[in-house]
PDB file of C-alpha atoms in Angstrom:
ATOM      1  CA  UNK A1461      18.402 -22.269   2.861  1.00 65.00           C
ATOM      2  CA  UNK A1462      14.890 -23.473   2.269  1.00 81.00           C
ATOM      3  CA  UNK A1463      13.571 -19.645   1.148  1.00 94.00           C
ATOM      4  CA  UNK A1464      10.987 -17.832   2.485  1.00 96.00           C
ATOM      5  CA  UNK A1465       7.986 -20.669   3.823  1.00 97.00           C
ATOM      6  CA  UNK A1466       4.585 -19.582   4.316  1.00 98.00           C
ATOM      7  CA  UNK A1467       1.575 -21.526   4.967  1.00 96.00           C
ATOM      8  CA  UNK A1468      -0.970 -22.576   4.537  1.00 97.00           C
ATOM      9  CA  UNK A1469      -0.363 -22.362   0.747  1.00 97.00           C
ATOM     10  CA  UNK A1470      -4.084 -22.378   0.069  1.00 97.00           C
ATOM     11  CA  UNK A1471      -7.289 -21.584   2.020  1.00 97.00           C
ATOM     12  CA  UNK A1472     -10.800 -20.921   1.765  1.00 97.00           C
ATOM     13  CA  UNK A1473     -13.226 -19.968   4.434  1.00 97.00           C
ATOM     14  CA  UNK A1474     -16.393 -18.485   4.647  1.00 97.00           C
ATOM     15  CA  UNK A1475     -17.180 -15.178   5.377  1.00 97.00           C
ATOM     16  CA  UNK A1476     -17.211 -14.040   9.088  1.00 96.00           C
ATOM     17  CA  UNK A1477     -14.272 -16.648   9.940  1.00 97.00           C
ATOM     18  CA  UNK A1478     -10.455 -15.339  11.207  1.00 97.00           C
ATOM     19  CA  UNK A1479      -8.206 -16.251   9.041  1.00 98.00           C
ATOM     20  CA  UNK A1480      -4.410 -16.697  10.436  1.00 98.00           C
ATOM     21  CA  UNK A1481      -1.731 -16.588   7.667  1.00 98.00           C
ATOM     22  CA  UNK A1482       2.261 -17.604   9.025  1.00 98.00           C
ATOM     23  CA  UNK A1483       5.510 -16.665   7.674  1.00 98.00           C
ATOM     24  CA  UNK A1484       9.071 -18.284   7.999  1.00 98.00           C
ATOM     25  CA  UNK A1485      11.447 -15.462   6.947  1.00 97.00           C
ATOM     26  CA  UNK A1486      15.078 -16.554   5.644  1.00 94.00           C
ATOM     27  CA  UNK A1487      16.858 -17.438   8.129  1.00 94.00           C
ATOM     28  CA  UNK A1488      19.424 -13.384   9.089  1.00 91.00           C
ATOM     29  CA  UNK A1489      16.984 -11.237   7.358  1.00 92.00           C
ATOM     30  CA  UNK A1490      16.059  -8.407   9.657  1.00 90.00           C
ATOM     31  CA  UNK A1491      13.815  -7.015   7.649  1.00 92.00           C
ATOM     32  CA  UNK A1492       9.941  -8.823   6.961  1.00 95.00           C
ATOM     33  CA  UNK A1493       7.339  -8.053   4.335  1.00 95.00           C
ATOM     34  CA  UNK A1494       3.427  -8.688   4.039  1.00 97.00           C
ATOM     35  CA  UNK A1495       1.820  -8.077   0.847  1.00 97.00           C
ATOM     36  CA  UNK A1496      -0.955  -8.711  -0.779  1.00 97.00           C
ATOM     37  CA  UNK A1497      -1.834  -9.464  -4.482  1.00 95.00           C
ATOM     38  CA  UNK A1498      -5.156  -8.815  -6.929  1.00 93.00           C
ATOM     39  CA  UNK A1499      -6.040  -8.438 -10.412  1.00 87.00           C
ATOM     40  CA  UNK A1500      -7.426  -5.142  -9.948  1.00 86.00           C
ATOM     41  CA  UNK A1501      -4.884  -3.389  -7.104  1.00 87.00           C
ATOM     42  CA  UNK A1502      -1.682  -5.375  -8.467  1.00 89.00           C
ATOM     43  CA  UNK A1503       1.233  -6.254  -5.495  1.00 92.00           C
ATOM     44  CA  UNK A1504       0.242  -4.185  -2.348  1.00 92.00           C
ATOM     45  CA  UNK A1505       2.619  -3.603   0.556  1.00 93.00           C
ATOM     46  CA  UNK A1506       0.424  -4.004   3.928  1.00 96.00           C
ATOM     47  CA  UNK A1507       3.281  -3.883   6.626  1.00 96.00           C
ATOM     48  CA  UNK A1508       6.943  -4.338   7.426  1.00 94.00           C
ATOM     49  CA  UNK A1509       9.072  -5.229  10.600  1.00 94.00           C
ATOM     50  CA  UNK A1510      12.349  -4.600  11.082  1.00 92.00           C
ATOM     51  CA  UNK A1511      13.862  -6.503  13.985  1.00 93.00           C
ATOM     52  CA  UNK A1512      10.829  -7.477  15.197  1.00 95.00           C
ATOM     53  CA  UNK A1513       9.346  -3.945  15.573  1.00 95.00           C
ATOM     54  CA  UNK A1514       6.510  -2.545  12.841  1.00 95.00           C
ATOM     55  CA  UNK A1515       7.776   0.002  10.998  1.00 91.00           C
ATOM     56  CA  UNK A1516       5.029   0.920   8.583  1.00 90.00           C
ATOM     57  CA  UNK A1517       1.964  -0.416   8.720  1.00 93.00           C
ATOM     58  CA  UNK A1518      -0.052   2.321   6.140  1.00 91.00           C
ATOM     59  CA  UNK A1519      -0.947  -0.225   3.748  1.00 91.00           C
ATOM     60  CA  UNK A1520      -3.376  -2.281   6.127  1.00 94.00           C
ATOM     61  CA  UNK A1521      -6.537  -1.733   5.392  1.00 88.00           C
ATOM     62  CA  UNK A1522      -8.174  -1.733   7.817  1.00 85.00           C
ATOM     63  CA  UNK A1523      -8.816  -2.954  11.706  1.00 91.00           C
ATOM     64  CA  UNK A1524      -9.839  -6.741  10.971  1.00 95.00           C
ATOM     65  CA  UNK A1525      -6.175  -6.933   9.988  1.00 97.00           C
ATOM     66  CA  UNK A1526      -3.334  -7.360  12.061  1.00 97.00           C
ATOM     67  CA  UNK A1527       0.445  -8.672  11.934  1.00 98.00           C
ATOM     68  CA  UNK A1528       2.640  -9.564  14.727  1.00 97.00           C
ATOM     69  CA  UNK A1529       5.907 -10.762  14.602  1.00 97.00           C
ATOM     70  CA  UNK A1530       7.129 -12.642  17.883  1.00 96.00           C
ATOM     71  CA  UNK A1531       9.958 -13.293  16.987  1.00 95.00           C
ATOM     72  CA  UNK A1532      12.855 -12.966  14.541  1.00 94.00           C
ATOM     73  CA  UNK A1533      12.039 -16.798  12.740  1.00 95.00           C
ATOM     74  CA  UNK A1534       8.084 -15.940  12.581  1.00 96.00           C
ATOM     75  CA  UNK A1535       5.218 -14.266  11.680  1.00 98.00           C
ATOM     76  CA  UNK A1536       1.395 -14.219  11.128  1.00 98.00           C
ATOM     77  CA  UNK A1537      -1.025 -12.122   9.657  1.00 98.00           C
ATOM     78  CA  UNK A1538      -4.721 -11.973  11.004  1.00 98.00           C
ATOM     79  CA  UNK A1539      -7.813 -11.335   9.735  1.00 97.00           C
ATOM     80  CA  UNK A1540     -11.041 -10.864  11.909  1.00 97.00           C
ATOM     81  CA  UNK A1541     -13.500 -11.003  10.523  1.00 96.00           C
ATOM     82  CA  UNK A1542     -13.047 -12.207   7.063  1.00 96.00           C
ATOM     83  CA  UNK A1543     -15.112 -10.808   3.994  1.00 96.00           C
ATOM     84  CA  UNK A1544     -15.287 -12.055   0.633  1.00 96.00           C
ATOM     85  CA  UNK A1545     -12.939  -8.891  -0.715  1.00 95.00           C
ATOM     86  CA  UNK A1546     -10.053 -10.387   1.327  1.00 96.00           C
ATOM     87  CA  UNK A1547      -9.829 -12.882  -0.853  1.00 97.00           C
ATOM     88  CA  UNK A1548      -5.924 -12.597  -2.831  1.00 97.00           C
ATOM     89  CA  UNK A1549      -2.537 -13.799  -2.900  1.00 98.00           C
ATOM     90  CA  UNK A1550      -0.874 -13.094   0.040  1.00 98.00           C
ATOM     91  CA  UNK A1551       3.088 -12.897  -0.001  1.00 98.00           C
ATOM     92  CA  UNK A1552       5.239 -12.671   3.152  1.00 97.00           C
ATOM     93  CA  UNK A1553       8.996 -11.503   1.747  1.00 96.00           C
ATOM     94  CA  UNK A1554      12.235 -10.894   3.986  1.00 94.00           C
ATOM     95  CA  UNK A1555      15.572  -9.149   3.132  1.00 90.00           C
ATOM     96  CA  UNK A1556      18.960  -8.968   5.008  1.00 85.00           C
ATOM     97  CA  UNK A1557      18.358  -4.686   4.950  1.00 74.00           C
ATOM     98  CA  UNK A1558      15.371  -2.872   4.385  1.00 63.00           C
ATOM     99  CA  UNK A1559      17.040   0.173   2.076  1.00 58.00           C
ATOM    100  CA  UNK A1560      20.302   0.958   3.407  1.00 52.00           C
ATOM    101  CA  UNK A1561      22.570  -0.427   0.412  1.00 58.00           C
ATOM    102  CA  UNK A1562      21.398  -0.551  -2.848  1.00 55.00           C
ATOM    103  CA  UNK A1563      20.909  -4.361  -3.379  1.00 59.00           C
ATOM    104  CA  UNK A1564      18.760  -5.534  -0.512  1.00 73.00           C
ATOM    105  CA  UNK A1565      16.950  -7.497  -2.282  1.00 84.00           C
ATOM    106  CA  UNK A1566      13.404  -8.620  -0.948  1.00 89.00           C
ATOM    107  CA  UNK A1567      13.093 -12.628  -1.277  1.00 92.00           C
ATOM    108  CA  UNK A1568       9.702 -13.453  -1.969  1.00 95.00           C
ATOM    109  CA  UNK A1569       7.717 -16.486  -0.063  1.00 96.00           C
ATOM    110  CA  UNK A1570       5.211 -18.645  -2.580  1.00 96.00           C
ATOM    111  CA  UNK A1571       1.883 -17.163  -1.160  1.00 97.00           C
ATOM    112  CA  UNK A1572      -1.057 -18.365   0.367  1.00 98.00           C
ATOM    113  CA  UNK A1573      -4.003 -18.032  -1.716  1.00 97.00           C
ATOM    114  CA  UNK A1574      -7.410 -16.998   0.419  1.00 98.00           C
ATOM    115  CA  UNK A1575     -10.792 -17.364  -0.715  1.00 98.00           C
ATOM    116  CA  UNK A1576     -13.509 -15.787   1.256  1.00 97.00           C
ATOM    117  CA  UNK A1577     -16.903 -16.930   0.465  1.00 96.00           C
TER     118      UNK A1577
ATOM    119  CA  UNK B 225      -3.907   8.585 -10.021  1.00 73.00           C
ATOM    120  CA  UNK B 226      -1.086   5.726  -8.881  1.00 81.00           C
ATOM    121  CA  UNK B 227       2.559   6.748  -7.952  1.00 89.00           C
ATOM    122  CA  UNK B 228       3.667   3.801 -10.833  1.00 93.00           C
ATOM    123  CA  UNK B 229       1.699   2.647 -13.757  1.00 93.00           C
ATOM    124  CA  UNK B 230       2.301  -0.196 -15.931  1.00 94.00           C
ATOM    125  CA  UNK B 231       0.391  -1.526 -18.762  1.00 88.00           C
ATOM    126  CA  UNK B 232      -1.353  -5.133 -17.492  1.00 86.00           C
ATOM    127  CA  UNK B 233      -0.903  -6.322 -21.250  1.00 86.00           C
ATOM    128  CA  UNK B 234      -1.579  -9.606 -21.793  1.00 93.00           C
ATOM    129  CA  UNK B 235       1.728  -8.758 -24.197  1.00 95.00           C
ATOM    130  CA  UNK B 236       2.543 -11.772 -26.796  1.00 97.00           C
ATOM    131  CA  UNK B 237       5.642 -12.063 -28.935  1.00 97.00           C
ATOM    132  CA  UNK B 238       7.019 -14.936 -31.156  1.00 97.00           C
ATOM    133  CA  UNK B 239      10.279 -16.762 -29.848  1.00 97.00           C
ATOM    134  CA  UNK B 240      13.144 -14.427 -30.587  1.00 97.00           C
ATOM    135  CA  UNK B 241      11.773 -11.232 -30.443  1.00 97.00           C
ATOM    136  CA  UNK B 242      12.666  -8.068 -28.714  1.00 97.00           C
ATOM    137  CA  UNK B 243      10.478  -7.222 -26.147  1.00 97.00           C
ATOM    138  CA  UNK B 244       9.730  -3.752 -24.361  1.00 97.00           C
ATOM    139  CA  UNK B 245       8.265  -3.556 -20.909  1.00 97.00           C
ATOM    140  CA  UNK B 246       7.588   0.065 -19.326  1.00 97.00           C
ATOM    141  CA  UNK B 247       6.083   1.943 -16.267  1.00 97.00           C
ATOM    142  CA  UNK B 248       6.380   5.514 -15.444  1.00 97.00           C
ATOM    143  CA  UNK B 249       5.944   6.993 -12.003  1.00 96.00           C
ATOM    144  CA  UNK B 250       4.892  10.304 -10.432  1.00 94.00           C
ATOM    145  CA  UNK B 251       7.046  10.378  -7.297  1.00 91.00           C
ATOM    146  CA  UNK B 252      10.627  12.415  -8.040  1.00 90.00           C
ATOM    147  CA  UNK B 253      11.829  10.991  -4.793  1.00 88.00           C
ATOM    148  CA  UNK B 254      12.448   7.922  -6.406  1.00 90.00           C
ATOM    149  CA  UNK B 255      15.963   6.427  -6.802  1.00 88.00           C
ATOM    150  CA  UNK B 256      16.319   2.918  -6.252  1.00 89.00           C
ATOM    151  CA  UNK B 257      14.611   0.558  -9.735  1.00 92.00           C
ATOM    152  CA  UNK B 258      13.897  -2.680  -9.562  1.00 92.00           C
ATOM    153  CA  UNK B 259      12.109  -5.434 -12.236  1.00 96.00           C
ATOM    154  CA  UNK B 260      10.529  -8.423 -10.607  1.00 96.00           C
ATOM    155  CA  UNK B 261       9.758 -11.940 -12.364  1.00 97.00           C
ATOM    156  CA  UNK B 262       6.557 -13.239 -11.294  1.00 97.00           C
ATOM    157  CA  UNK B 263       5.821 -17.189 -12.689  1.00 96.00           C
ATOM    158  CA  UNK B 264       2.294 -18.070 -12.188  1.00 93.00           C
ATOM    159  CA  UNK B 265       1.569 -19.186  -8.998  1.00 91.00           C
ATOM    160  CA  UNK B 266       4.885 -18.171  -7.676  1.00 94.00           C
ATOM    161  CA  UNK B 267       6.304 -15.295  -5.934  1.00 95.00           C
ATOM    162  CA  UNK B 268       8.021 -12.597  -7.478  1.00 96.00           C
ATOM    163  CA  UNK B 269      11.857 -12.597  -7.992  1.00 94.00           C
ATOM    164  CA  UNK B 270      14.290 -10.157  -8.471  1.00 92.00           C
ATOM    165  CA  UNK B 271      15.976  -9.875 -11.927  1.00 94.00           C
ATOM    166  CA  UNK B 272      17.304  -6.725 -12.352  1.00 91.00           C
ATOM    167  CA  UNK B 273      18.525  -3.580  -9.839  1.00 88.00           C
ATOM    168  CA  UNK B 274      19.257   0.002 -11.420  1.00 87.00           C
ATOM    169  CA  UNK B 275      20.233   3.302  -9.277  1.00 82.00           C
ATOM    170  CA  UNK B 276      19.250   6.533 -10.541  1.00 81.00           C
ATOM    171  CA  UNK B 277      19.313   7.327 -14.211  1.00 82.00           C
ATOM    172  CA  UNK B 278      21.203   5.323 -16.870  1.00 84.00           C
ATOM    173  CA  UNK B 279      20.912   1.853 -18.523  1.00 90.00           C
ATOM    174  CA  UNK B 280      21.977  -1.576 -17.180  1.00 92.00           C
ATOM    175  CA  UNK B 281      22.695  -4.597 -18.941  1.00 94.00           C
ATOM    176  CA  UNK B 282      22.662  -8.448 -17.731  1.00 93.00           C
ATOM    177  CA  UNK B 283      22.807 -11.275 -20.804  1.00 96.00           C
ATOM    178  CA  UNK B 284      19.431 -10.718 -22.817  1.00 97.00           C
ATOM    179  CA  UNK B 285      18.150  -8.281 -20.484  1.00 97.00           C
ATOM    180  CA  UNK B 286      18.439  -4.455 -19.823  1.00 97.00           C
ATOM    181  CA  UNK B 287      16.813  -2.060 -17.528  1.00 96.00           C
ATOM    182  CA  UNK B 288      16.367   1.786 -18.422  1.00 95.00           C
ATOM    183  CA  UNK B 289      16.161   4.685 -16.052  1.00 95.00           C
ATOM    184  CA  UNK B 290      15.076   7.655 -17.712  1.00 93.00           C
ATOM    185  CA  UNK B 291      14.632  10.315 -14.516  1.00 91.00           C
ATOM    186  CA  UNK B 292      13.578  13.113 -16.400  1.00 91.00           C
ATOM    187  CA  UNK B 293      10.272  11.934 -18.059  1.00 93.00           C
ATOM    188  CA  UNK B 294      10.046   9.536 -15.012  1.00 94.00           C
ATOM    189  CA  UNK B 295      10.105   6.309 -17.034  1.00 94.00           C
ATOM    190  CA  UNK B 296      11.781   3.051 -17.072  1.00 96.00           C
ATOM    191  CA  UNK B 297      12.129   0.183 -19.400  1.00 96.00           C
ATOM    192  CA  UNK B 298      12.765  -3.521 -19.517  1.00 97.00           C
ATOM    193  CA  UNK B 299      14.503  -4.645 -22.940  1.00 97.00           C
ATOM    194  CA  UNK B 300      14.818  -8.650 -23.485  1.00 98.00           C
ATOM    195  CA  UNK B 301      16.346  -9.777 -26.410  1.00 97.00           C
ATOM    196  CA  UNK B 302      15.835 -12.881 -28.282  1.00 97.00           C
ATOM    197  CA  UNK B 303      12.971 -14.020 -26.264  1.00 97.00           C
ATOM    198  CA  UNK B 304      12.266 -17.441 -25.008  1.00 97.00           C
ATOM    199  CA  UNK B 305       9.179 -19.247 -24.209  1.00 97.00           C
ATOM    200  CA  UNK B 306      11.036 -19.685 -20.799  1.00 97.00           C
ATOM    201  CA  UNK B 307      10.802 -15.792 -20.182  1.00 97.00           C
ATOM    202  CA  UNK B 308       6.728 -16.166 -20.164  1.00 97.00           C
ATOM    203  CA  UNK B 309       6.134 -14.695 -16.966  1.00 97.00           C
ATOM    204  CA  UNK B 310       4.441 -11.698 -15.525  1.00 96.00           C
ATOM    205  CA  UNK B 311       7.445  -8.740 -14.788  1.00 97.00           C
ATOM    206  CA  UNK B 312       6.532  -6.055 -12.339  1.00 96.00           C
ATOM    207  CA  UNK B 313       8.436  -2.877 -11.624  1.00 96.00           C
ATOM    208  CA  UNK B 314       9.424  -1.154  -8.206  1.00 93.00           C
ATOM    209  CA  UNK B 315      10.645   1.646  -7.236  1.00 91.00           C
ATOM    210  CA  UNK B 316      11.304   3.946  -3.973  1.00 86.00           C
ATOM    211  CA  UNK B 317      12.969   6.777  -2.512  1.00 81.00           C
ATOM    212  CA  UNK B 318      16.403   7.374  -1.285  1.00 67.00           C
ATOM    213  CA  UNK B 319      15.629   7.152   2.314  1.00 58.00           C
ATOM    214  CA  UNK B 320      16.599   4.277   4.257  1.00 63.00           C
ATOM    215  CA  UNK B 321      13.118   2.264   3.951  1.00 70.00           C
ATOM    216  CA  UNK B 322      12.137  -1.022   2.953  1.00 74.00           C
ATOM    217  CA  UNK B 323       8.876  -0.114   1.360  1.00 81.00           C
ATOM    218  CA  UNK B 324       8.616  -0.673  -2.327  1.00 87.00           C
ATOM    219  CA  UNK B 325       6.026   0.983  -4.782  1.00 89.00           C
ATOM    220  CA  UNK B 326       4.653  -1.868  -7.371  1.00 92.00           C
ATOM    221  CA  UNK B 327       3.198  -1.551 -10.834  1.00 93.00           C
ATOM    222  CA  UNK B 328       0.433  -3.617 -11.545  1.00 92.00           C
ATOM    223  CA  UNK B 329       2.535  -5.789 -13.500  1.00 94.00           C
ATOM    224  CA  UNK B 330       2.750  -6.887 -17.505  1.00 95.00           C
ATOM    225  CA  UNK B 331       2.310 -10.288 -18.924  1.00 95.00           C
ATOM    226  CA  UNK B 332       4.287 -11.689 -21.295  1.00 97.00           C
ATOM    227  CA  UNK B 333       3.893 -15.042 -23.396  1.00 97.00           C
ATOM    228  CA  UNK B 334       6.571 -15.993 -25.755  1.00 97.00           C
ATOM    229  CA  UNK B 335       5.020 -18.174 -28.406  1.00 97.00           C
ATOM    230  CA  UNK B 336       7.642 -21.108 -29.784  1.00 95.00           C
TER     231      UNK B 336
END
């Protein structure tokens, strides 16, 4: 299995622009992740699907950002309008469960890395 | 205050060194432990899963649960410039969710 793909791997934009980030989960996993990553707020969780369905979606931070998840292969994460404080590593992860045996262990994509001018 | 803390280091040890990695937490929910391995400019990976309180051991690494003073540990033993990475810890509850509570992550450099 080719892991967790996300793309694009890098991007920069300017400030004002949407931003679409897309996820390939592994290939069984029922359960999808979207985090992002700073220096300052460490690995945050911003939502999770299971099946398809949102299941928590606390950690967004706000309304410029959504996630949808069409279906079970794919995934994107939006963000309308853009501002220079997006800018991170963002992660999309999948496991086969989300918590109901002890080793479901999350499988981390390689990121994309946004930069918001 | 954060539900898990972890020193950001930079941390740097000579090859063959013992090294000690810790975060404590707030939340007595949690149940399930986890260390990640982060390379730079990868994604994190799993490298070690503990339940509850007790130790763990896998080749040069071991993960501590201490539940009562909410704290955890990573031990590696004779380090390697190869182990040069950034390790986060995770933790969450005993409830059937997929969420996982972060630390900020410590980085390590192993010097040859």
């Amino acid at each position: 299995d080719a892991g967790v793909i996300q793309s694009p791997r890098h991007e920069v934009t300017e400030m004002g622009q949407e931003v679409t980030l897309r996820c390939k989960p592994i290939s069984g996993h029922d359960y999808l992740f979207w985090y992002r990553q700073t220096m300052m707020r460490g690995l945050e969780l911003l939502i999770y699907f299971n099946n398809n369905v949102p299941i928590d979606d606390s950690g967004m931070p706000e309304d410029r950002f959504s996630a949808k998840m069409p279906n079970a292969s794919f995934s994107t994460l939006k963000i309308q309008p853009s501002e220079p404080r997006d800018s991170a590593v963002y992660f999309c992860a999948s496991s086969l469960y989300g918590g109901a045996l002890n080793s479901d262990t999350q499988y981390f994509g390689p990121g994309t890395r946004l930069t918001v001018l | 205050q954060k539900e898990v803390e972890q020193d950001p280091g930079p941390l740097s040890v000579p090859e063959g060194a013992i090294v000690s990695l810790n975060c404590t937490y707030s939340n007595s929910a949690f149940q399930y432990f986890m260390w990640y391995r982060q390379y730079s400019r990868k994604g994190p990976e799993l490298l070690m899963y503990t339940y509850s309180s007790g130790n763990k051991e896998d080749g040069r690494f071991t993960a501590q649960v201490d539940k009562s003073s909410k704290y955890i540990s990573l031990f590696i033993r004779d380090s390697q410039p190869s182990d040069s990475a950034t390790y986060l810890c995770a933790m969450k509850g005993s409830s059937n969710t997929g969420k996982l509570i972060f630390g900020q992550g410590t980085t390590l450099q192993v010097k040859p």
